[in-house]
Coordinates of C-alpha atoms in Angstrom, one line a residue:
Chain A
X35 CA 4.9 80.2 -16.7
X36 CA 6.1 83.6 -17.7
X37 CA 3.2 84.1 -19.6
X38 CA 1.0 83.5 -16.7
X39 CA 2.9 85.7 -14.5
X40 CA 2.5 88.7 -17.2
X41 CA -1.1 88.2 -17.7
X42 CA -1.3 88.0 -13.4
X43 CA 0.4 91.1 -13.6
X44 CA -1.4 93.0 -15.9
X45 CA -4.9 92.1 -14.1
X46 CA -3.7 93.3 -11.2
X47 CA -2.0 96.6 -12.5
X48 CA -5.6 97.4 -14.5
X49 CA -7.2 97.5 -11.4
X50 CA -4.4 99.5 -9.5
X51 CA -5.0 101.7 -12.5
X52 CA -8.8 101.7 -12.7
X53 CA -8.6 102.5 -9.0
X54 CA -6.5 105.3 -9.4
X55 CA -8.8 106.8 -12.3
X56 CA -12.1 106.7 -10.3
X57 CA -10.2 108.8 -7.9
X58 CA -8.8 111.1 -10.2
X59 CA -12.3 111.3 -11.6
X60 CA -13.7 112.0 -8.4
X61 CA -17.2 109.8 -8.5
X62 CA -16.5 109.9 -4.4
X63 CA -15.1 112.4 -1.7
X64 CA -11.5 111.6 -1.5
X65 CA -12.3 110.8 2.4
X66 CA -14.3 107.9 1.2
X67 CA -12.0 106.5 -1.7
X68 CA -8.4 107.5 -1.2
X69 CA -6.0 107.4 -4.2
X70 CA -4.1 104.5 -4.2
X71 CA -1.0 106.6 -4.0
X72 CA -2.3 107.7 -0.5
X73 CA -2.1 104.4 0.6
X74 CA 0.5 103.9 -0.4
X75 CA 2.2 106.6 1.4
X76 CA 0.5 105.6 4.8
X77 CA 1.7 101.7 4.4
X78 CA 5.6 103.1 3.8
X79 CA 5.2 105.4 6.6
X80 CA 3.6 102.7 8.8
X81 CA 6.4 100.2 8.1
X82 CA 9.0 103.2 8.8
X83 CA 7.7 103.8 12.2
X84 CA 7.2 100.2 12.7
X85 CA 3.4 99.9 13.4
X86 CA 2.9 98.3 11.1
X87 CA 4.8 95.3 11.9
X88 CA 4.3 95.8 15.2
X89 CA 1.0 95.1 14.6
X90 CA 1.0 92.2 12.1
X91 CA 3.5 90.3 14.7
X92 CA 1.0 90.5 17.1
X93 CA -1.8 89.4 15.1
X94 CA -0.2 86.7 13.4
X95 CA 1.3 85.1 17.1
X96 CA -2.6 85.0 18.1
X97 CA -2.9 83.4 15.0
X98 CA -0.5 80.8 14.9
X99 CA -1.5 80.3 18.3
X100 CA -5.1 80.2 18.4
X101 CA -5.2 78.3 15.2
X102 CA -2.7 75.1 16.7
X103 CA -4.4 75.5 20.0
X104 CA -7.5 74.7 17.3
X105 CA -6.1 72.1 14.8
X106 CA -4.8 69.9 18.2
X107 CA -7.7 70.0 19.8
X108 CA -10.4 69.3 17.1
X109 CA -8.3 66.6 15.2
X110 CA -8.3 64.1 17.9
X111 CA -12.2 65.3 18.3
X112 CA -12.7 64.8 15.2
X113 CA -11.2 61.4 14.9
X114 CA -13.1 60.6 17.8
X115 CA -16.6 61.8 16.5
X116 CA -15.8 59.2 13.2
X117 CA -15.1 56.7 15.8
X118 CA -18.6 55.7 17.2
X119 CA -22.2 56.7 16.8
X120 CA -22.4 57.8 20.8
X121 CA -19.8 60.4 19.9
X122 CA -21.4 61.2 16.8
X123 CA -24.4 62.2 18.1
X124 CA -22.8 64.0 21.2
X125 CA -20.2 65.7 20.3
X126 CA -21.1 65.6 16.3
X127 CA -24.1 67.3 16.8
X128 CA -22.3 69.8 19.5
X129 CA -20.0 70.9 17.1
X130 CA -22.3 70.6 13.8
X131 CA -24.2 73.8 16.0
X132 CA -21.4 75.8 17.4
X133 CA -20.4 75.7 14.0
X134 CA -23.2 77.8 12.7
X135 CA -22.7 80.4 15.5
X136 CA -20.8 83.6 13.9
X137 CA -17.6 83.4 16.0
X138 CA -18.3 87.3 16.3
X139 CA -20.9 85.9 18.7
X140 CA -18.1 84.4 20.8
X141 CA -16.6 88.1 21.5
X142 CA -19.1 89.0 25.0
X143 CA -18.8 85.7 26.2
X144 CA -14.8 86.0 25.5
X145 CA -14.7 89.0 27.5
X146 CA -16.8 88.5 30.6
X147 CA -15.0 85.1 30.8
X148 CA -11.5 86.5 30.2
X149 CA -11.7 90.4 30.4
X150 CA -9.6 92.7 27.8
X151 CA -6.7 90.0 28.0
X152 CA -4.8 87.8 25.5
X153 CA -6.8 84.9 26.8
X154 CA -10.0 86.4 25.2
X155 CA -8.1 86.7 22.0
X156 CA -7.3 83.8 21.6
X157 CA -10.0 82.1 22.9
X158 CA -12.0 83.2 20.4
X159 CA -9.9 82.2 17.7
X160 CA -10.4 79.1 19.2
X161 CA -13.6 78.6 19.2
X162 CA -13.8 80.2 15.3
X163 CA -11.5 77.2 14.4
X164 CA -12.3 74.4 16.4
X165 CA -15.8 73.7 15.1
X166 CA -15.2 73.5 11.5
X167 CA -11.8 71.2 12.0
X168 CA -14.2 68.4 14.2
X169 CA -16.9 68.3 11.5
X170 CA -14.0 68.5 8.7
X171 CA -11.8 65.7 9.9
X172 CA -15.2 64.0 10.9
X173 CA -16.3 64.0 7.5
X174 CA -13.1 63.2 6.1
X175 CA -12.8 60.1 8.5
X176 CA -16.3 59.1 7.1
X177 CA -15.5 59.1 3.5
X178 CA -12.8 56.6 3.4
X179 CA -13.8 53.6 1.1
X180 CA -14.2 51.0 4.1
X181 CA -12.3 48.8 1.7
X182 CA -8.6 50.3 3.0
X183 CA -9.5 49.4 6.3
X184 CA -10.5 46.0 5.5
X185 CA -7.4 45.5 3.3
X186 CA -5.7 46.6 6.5
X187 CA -6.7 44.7 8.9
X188 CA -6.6 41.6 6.2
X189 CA -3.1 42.2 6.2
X190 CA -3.1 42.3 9.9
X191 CA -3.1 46.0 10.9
X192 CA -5.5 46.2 14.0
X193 CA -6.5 49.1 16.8
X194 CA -3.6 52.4 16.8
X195 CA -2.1 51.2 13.9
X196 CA -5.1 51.3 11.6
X197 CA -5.9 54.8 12.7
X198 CA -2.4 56.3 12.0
X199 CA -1.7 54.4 9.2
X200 CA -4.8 54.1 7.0
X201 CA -7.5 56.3 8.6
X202 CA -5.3 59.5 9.0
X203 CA -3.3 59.4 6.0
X204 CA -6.6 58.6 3.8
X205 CA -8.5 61.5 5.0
X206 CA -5.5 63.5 4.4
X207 CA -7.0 65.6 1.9
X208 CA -10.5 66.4 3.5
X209 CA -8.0 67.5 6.4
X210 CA -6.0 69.5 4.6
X211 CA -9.5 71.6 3.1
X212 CA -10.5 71.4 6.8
X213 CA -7.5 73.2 8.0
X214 CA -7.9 75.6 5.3
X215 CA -11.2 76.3 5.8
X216 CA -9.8 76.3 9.7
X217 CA -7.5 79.6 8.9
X218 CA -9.5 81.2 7.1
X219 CA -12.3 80.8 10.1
X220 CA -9.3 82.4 12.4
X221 CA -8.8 84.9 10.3
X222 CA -12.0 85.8 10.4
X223 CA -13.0 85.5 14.0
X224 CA -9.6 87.0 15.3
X225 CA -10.6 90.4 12.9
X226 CA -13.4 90.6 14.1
X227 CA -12.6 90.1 17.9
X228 CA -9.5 92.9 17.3
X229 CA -11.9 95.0 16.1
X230 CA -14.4 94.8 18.6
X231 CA -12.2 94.7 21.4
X232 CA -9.1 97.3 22.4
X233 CA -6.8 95.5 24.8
X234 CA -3.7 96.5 26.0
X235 CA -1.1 93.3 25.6
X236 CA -1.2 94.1 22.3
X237 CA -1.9 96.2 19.1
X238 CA -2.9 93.7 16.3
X239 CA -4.1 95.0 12.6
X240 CA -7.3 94.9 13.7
X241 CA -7.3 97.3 15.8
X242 CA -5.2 99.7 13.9
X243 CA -8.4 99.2 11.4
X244 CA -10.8 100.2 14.0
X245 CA -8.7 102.9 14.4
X246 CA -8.2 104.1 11.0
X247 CA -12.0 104.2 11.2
X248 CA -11.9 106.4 14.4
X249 CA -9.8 108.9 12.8
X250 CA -11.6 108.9 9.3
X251 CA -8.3 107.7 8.2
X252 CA -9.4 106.1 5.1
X253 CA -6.2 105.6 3.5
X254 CA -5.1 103.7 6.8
X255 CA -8.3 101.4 7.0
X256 CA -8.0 100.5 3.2
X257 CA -3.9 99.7 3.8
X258 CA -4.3 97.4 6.8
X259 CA -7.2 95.8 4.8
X260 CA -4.4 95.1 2.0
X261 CA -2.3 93.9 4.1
X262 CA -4.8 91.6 5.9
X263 CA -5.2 90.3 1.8
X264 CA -1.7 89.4 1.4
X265 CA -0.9 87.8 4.6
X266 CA -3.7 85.5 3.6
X267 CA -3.0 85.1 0.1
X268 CA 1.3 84.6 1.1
X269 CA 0.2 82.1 3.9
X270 CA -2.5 80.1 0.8
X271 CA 0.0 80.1 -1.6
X272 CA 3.5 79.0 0.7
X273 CA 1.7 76.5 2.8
X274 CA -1.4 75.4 1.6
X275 CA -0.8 75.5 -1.7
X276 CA 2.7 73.0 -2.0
X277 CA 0.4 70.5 0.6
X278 CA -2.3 70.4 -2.0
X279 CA -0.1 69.6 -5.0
X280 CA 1.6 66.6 -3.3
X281 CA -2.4 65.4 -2.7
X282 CA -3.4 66.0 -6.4
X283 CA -0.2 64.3 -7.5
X284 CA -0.1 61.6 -5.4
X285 CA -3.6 60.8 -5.7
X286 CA -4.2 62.1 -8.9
X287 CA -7.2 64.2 -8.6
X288 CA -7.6 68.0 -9.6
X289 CA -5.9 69.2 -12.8
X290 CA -2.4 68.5 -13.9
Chain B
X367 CA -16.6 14.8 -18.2
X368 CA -16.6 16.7 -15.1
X369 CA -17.2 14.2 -12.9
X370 CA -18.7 14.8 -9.9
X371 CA -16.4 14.5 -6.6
X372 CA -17.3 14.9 -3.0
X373 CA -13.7 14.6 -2.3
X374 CA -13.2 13.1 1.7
X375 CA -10.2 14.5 3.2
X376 CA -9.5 13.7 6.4
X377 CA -9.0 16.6 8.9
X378 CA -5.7 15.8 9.6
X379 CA -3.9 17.0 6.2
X380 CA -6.5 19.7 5.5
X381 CA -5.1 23.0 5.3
X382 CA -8.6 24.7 5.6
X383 CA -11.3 23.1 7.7
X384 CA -14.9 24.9 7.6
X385 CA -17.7 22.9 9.1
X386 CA -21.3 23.8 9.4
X387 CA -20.9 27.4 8.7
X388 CA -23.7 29.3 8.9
X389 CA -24.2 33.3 8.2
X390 CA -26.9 35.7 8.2
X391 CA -27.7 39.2 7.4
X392 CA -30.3 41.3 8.5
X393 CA -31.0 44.0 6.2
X394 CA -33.7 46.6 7.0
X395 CA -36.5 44.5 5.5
X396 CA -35.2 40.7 5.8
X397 CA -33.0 38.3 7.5
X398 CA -30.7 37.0 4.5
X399 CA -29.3 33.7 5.3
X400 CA -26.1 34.1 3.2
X401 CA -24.7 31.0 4.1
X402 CA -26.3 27.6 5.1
X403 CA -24.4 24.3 6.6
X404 CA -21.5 25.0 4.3
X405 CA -18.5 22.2 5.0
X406 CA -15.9 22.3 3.0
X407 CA -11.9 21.0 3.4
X408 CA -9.3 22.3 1.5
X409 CA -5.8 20.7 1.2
X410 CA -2.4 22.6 1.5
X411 CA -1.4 23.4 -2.0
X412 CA -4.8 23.2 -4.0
X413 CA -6.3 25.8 -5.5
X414 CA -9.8 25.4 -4.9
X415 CA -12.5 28.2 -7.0
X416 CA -15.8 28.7 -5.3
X417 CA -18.6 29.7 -8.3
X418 CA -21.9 30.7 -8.1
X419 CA -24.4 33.8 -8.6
X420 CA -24.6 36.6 -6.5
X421 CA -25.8 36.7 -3.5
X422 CA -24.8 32.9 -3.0
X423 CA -22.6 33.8 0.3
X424 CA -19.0 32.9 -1.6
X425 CA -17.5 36.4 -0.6
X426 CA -18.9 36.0 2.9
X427 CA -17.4 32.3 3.2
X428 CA -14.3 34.0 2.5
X429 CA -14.7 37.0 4.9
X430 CA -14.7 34.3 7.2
X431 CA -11.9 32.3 6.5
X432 CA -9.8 35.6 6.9
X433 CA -11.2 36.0 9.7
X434 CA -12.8 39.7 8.9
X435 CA -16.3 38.0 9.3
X436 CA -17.4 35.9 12.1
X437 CA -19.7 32.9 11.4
X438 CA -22.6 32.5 13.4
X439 CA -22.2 28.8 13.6
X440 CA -20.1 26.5 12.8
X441 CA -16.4 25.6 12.9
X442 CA -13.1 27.3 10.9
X443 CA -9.9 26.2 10.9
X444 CA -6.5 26.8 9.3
X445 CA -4.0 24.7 10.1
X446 CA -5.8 22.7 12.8
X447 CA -6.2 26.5 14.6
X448 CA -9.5 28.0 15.0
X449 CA -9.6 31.1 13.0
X450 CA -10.8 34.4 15.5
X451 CA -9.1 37.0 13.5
X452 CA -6.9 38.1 10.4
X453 CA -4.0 36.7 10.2
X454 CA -0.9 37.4 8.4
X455 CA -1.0 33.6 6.9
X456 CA -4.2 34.3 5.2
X457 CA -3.9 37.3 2.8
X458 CA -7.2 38.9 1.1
X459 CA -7.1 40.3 -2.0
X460 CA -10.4 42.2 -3.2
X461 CA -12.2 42.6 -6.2
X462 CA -11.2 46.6 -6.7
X463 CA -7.2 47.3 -6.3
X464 CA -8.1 48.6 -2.8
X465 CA -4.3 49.9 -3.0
X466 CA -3.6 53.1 -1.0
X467 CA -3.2 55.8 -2.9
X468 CA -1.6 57.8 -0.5
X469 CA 1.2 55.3 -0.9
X470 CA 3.8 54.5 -3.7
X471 CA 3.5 50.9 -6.1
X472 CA 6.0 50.3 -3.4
X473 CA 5.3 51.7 -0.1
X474 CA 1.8 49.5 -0.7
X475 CA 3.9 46.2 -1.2
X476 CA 6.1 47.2 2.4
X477 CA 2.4 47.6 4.0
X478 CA 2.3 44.4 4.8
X479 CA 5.8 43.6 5.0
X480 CA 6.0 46.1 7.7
X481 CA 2.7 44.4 9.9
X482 CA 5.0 41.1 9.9
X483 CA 7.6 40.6 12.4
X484 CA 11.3 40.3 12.4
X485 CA 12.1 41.4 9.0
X486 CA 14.8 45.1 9.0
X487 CA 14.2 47.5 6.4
X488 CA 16.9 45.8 3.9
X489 CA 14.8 42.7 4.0
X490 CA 11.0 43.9 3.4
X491 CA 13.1 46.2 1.0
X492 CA 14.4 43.1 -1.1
X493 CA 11.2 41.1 -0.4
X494 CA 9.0 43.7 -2.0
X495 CA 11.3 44.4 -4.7
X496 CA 11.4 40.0 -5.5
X497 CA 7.4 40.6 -6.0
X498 CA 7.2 43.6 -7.7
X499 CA 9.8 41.9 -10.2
X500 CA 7.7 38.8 -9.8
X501 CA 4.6 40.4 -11.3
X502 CA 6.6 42.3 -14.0
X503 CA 6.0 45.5 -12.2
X504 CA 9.9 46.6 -10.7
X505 CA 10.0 49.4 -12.4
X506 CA 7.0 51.0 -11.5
X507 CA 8.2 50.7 -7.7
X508 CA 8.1 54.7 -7.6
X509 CA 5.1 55.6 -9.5
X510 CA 2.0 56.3 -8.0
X511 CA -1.1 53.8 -7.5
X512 CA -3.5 56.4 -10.0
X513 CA -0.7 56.3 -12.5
X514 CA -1.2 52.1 -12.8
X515 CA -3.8 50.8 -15.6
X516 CA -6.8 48.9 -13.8
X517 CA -4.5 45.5 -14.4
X518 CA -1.3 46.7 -12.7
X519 CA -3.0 47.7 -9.5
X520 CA -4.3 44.1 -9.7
X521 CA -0.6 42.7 -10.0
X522 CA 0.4 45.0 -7.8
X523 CA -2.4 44.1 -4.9
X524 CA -1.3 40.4 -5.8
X525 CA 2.4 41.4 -5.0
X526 CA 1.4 43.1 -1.6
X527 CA -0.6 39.9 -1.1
X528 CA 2.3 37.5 -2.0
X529 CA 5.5 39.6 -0.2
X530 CA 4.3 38.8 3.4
X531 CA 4.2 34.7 2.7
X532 CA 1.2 33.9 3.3
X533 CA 0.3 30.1 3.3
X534 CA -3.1 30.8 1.9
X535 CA -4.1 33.5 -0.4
X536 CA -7.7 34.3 0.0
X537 CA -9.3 36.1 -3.7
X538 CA -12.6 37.8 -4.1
X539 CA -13.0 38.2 -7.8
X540 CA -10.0 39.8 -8.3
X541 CA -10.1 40.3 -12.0
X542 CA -13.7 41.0 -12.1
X543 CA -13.3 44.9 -13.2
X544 CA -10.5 43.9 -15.9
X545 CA -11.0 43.4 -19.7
X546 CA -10.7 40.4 -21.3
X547 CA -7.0 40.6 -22.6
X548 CA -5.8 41.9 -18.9
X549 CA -7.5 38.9 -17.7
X550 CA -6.1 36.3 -20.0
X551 CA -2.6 37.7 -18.9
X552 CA -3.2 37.1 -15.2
X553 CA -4.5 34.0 -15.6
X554 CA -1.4 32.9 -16.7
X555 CA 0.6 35.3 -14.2
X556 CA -1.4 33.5 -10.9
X557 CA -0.6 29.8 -12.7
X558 CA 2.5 30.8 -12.9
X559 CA 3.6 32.1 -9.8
X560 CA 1.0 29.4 -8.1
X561 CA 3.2 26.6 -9.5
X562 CA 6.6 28.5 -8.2
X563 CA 5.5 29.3 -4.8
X564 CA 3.0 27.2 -4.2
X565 CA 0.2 28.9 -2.0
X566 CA -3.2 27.0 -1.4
X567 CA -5.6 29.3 -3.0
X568 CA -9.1 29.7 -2.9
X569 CA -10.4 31.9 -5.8
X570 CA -13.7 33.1 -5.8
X571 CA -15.7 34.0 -8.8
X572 CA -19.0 34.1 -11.0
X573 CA -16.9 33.2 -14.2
X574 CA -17.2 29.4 -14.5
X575 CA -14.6 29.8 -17.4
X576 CA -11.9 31.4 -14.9
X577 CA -12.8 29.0 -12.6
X578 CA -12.0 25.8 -14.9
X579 CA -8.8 27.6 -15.8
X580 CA -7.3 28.1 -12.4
X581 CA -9.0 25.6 -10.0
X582 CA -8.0 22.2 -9.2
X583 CA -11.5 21.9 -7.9
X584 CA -14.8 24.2 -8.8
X585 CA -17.1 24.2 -5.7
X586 CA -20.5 25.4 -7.3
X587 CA -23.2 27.7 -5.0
X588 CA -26.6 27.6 -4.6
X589 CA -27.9 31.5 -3.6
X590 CA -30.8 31.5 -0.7
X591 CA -29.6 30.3 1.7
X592 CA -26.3 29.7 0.3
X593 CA -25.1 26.3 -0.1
X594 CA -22.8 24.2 -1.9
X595 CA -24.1 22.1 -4.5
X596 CA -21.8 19.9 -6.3
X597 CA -17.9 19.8 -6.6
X598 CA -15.8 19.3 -10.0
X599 CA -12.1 18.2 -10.4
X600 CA -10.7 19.4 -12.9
X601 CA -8.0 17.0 -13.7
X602 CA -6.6 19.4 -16.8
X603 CA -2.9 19.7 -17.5
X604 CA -1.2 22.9 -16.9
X605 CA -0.7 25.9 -17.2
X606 CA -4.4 26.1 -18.6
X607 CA -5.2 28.3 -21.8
X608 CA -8.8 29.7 -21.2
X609 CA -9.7 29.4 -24.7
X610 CA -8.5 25.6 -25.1
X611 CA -11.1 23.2 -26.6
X612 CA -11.2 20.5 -23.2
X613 CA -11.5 23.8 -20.9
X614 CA -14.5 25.1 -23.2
X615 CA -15.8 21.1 -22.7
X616 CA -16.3 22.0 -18.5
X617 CA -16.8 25.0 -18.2
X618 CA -20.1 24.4 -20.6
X619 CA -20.7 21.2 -18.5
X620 CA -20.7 23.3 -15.1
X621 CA -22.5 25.9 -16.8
X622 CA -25.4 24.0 -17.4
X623 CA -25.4 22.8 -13.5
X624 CA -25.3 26.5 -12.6
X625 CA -28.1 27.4 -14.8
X626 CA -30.4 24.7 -13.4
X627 CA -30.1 26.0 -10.0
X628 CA -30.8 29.1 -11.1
X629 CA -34.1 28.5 -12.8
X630 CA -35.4 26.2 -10.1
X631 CA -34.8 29.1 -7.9
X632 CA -36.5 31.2 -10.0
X633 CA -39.2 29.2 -10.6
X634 CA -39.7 27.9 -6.9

């Protein structure tokens, strides 16, 4: 364990340091590719003056928000596009499509719908979210050995209580990739949406990206970008992470 | 030898009644006709083996009698009660584990327990526990389904089968993925607990040897259509040892049946 740590450790101090030593080497302009000691100068001023927060707080509500708004509308849909070929081809198909669409895309729509408001925000978190979760949970629903579900219902289990207790619980880990996948799709769309779009109920990282960009502030743009990196790795690692080890054990796939 | 028995029972003290059952498939290219005027009765208590090659309808007749399948004619009754659906008096157990993984050795024997009414958690608790003991399995009551060797998920799907007490217990090859030493163990496990507990059973198989060992009665299939074609007591003491010299004596006896209803079929 400690082992792995160290050797973690040193990767990631080798590339602090190689980083540091193609700026003191100066390949690029210093406006380009700030020293890592700049940024780390504007990410402790950042957090003294509180943008920085600030700005993570509101990013990671829309978050949290967009992405349940997402998980509790597509699991049922989900569930429901396993449940009959009608749906499957409806609402299958519907989402199958959406799903290809860059949730970028979603952005104009989003704001002639909504205008600069919250609403647009999270609307298209939604939509970067939803899509992937149907077809996941879908899929998942789909690749149940149809012999739990006849062992079920041989033991008596019919209607509601197949679903929750055999269905759902033997998809579990196709869900649990879906939500994953699911986040990281938020992430995505809600960067992308922050930095397309300035609105005032709130100041999210994206836009202090866009305007780190604005400003030529390199050293800003590449600190938000860091911290976008470890909110997703911190989220991965405390959430994810423990779900998927109770899957491997319990089912005993994956390593260890 | 084996003689050949078409057994009478009257309706009344039959535990299973099926009566001109008929099934068919339709595949993408043909209509199979898996099953054919089957009529067969079954008394409370026996434990009756159906044999026969693949594709002879034995699984489907049994899909039926737990009422997963519906036959397109014909009659099926347990208990003088036409059979609609699954029932918790006729319990299934399949040729792969079919245990859920997402469950412990134990949560998979309360499955059942839990789908049965008017039991409170300290009762399914000791019921499941009884089986688990009952199949030499207690204490792997914690352990996960993928940490079980292919044999203990068997004993383990014949505890979750057992726990609910069903009246009939309804298998479908059950030991057909297991080696030949798991198998000789069960076979004495399920004569065993048969003779404590019991439960008419109806066995299926294509292993005419497991089916002299277990069965008061061998019902041998014909494939298409499938049909029965002859019935053999087997009026052996037990419990039965597979590799006995009077066992070897039927099963070769049957075997020879079976083969000549193969090769006509072939050759017709």
């Amino acid at each position: 364990m400690i082992a792995r740590w160290l050797s973690a450790s040193l990767f990631f101090l080798a590339l602090l340091a190689a980083w540091h030593f193609a700026v003191a080497a100066k390949f690029w302009s210093p406006l380009l590719l700030p020293s890592p000691e700049s940024v780390f100068d504007y990410l402790r001023s950042a957090v003294e003056d509180g943008t920085l927060w600030e700005a993570t707080l509101v990013t990671l509500r829309r978050l949290l928000i967009g992405y349940s708004i997402g998980i509790l509308v597509g699991l049922p849909l989900g569930l429901l596009t396993a449940s009959s070929r009608w749906s499957q081809d409806t609402i299958g198909v519907l989402a199958l499509g959406l799903q290809t669409l860059p949730s970028v895309c979603w952005v104009p729509l989003a704001l002639l719908w909504f205008g600069q408001t919250e609403s647009a925000m999270l609307f298209v978190v939604v939509m970067g979210t939803l899509w992937s979760l149907i077809l996941a949970t879908d899929n998942g629903v789909r690749t149940i050995p149809p012999i739990y579900t006849r062992a079920a219902r041989s033991m008596g289990s019919t209607g509601l209580h197949t679903w929750t207790h055999v269905v759902l619980p033997a998809s579990l880990p196709f869900l649990l990739s879906g939500m994953k996948q699911g986040w990281a799709f938020a992430w995505r769309s809600l960067m992308a949406a922050e930095i397309f779009v300035t609105i005032l109920t709130g100041f999210g990282l994206g836009h202090l990206l866009h305007y780190g960009r604005e400003l030529n502030a390199m050293d800003q743009v590449i600190g938000v970008m860091l911290v976008i990196v470890v909110i997703g790795l911190a989220v991965d690692k405390t959430l994810f992470a423990p779900m998927e080890r109770f899957l491997h054990r319990r089912w005993g796939t994956g390593r260890q | 030898m084996a003689e050949s028995n078409h057994a009478t029972a009257d309706t009344g003290s039959s535990k299973l009644v099926l009566e001109h059952i008929s099934k068919s498939f339709k595949t993408s290219s043909l209509n199979v006709q898996a099953l054919d005027d089957v009529t067969l009765r079954i008394a409370e208590g026996e434990f009756v083996c159906l044999v026969g090659p693949s594709g002879c309808g034995k699984s489907t007749l049994l899909n039926i009698v737990a009422g997963l399948d519906r036959p397109d004619r014909g009659l099926v009754e347990a208990d003088g009660q036409t059979i609609t659906a699954p029932g918790p008096h006729r319990l299934m157990m399949f040729q792969e584990a079919a245990l859920f993984p997402w469950l412990t050795v134990l949560g998979n024997v309360l499955f059942g327990l839990k789908l049965s009414n008017g039991l409170t958690a300290a009762e399914r608790q000791e019921k499941a526990e009884y089986f688990l003991e009952l199949v030499g399995l207690k204490r792997f009551m914690h352990s996960n389904v993928h940490e079980l060797s292919g044999g203990m998920k068997q004993r383990v799907a014949l505890a979750r089968a057992l726990a609910p007490n069903p009246s009939v217990l309804l298998m479908d090859e059950p030991f057909g993925a297991l080696d030949a030493l798991t198998r000789e163990q069960l076979y004495g496990d399920i004569q065993r607990i048969w003779s404590q507990h019991r439960k008419t059973i109806v066995f299926v198989t294509h292993n005419v040897r497991e089916a002299v060992c277990l069965g008061d009665r061998v019902i041998l299939f014909s494939p298409n259509p499938g049909r029965i074609r002859e019935e053999f007591a087997i009026p052996l003491p037990r419990p039965r040892d597979i590799n006995s010299v009077d066992l070897a004596r039927y099963a070769t006896e049957i075997t020879r049946v079976l083969k000549g209803y193969v090769q006509t079929e072939v050759a017709g």
